[in-house]
Amino acid sequence: MTQQPTSDSVTERSVETVFRLESPRIIAAVTRTVRDIGIAEELAQDALVAALEQWPRDGVPDNPGAWLMATAKHRAIDLVRRRETYARKLAEIGRTLETTTPPVEPSAPDDIDDDLLRLVFTACHPVLSAEARIALTLRLLGGLTTPEIARAFLVPEATVAQRIVRAKRTLATKNVAFEVPYGPQREARLGSVLEVIYLIFNEGYAATAGDDWLRPALCEDALRLARVLSALMPKEPEVHALTALLELQASRSAARTGPTGEPVLLKDQNRSRWNRMLIARGFTALARAEAAGATTTTSGPGPYVLQATIAACHAHADSYEATDWPRIAALYAALAVRSPSPVVELNRAVAVSMAEGPAAALRIIDTLTTEPALRDYHLLPSVRGDLLLRLGRTEEAAAEFLRASELTQNERERHLLQTRAQKWTP
């Protein structure tokens, strides 16, 4: 007999779900008050503990996100009051903090009027290594767990955990202010910011772990951040290109899952379900990127321009087979020059398989099987299985699908791969 979940366990899951969705905004808002990202995260966790204690007893509030935010802010105010160095000042203003909204800080013409985006730029401070900036921001802004970030980077979990701890410690010891960067400082952090937004979207678009294939809230947050950044930096082609890429990718969301939430691969998607408004927005953003690049770039299109152009090729095509695969293969080759990585090569192999046939692609894939970064990457055996299937090597394909199912940590994806393995197992 199947045991039904208790009301307490249902409430606990509700608390954890709401916290995962709201924690980035809570941390960003609390950082304004305490001016320390590490402490802000601890206060957000304190609010979670309070919810786990109170909601099972008192019921889930009508607006759980606002409840968590208010609880964290009150704890932040209490903490600030207790700081001895500010005792006299806070004794005077502390009472009003509880009942009034903090005054709006004066804004410069190009200020970032968004706490989440402000926190992204703060976490991407140059005192941190590039790897630490991205890991910290994904943890705080994307709401990703350490294992999820490790999967995104294809590195051990312990490495990611150390990066996050050291990053928060560095920001605190260096007294990095929660502030808006301007001019050259903003430009110096832009690359890390774009990568963070991109990785947050990717985790929402194809979750590395859990029961769901999509996490729409992450996609929406990343897309909103990209749009805000585009308005802030209209002369940056890569900013517009990232926005274009996310708009075009997001346009497929409704077609990427079936009736019960199962993944639907690109070749099997009903393209009539692609969102035409998002596609139009993507084309517009890509045109802006190309126009900005024509006047500011002499080294050719950047990596996000190339990726957005690839996404546009898919959006223009009426079907998977009618896609301009030779052009996509060429674009991936150019991307491999600008941003070389084994994942780019894996994607290039897929395009080559459609442009030149599975045998040509398999030769590329086989060179990647010894790549350390892809050793536990489930998409490598998954793609290899597809190629072997097209070559009629069904038993080998089934073995690859089974191996891929054992590597993925997403339940929906695991079921899909197991089903494909069973179908072609003799």
Short mmCIF file of N, CA, C and O in Angstrom, two decimals, residues 24 27-29 31 37 114-124 137 140-141 178:
data_model
loop_
_atom_site.label_atom_id
_atom_site.label_comp_id
_atom_site.label_asym_id
_atom_site.label_seq_id
_atom_site.Cartn_x
_atom_site.Cartn_y
_atom_site.Cartn_z
N PRO A 24 16.76 34.27 -3.99
CA PRO A 24 17.61 35.28 -4.61
C PRO A 24 17.16 36.71 -4.31
O PRO A 24 17.98 37.58 -4.00
N ILE A 27 17.86 37.52 -0.56
CA ILE A 27 19.29 37.79 -0.31
C ILE A 27 19.68 39.15 -0.87
O ILE A 27 20.40 39.92 -0.22
N ALA A 28 19.19 39.46 -2.07
CA ALA A 28 19.52 40.75 -2.67
C ALA A 28 18.99 41.90 -1.83
O ALA A 28 19.69 42.90 -1.60
N ALA A 29 17.74 41.79 -1.36
CA ALA A 29 17.15 42.87 -0.56
C ALA A 29 17.85 43.01 0.79
O ALA A 29 18.12 44.13 1.25
N THR A 31 20.87 42.17 1.55
CA THR A 31 22.23 42.67 1.37
C THR A 31 22.26 44.18 1.39
O THR A 31 23.24 44.80 1.84
N ILE A 37 27.15 39.87 1.81
CA ILE A 37 26.43 38.82 1.10
C ILE A 37 26.33 37.54 1.94
O ILE A 37 25.29 36.89 1.97
N ASP A 114 17.77 47.61 -9.90
CA ASP A 114 17.27 46.25 -9.72
C ASP A 114 18.19 45.55 -8.75
O ASP A 114 19.37 45.38 -9.02
N ASP A 115 17.64 45.13 -7.62
CA ASP A 115 18.48 44.52 -6.58
C ASP A 115 19.17 43.25 -7.07
O ASP A 115 20.33 43.00 -6.74
N LEU A 116 18.45 42.43 -7.85
CA LEU A 116 19.06 41.19 -8.33
C LEU A 116 20.25 41.47 -9.24
O LEU A 116 21.31 40.88 -9.09
N LEU A 117 20.05 42.39 -10.17
CA LEU A 117 21.15 42.70 -11.08
C LEU A 117 22.29 43.39 -10.34
O LEU A 117 23.47 43.15 -10.61
N ARG A 118 21.96 44.21 -9.36
CA ARG A 118 22.98 44.86 -8.53
C ARG A 118 23.81 43.80 -7.81
O ARG A 118 25.04 43.89 -7.72
N LEU A 119 23.13 42.77 -7.30
CA LEU A 119 23.83 41.71 -6.59
C LEU A 119 24.72 40.90 -7.54
O LEU A 119 25.81 40.47 -7.17
N VAL A 120 24.26 40.71 -8.78
CA VAL A 120 25.09 40.01 -9.77
C VAL A 120 26.41 40.75 -9.96
O VAL A 120 27.49 40.16 -9.92
N PHE A 121 26.33 42.06 -10.17
CA PHE A 121 27.55 42.84 -10.39
C PHE A 121 28.44 42.86 -9.15
O PHE A 121 29.67 42.83 -9.26
N THR A 122 27.84 42.89 -7.97
CA THR A 122 28.64 42.87 -6.75
C THR A 122 29.37 41.54 -6.59
O THR A 122 30.56 41.50 -6.25
N ALA A 123 28.63 40.45 -6.84
CA ALA A 123 29.25 39.13 -6.71
C ALA A 123 30.30 38.88 -7.79
O ALA A 123 31.15 38.00 -7.64
N CYS A 124 30.25 39.66 -8.87
CA CYS A 124 31.23 39.52 -9.94
C CYS A 124 32.36 40.54 -9.79
O CYS A 124 32.94 41.00 -10.78
N THR A 137 27.47 33.63 -7.69
CA THR A 137 26.26 34.25 -8.21
C THR A 137 25.21 33.22 -8.55
O THR A 137 24.01 33.44 -8.34
N LEU A 140 23.65 32.33 -5.22
CA LEU A 140 22.82 33.35 -4.61
C LEU A 140 21.66 33.77 -5.50
O LEU A 140 20.53 33.92 -5.02
N LEU A 141 21.94 33.99 -6.76
CA LEU A 141 20.93 34.52 -7.67
C LEU A 141 20.12 33.45 -8.36
O LEU A 141 18.92 33.61 -8.58
N PHE A 178 28.27 46.90 -1.47
CA PHE A 178 27.10 46.54 -2.28
C PHE A 178 26.74 47.78 -3.09
O PHE A 178 25.93 48.61 -2.68
#
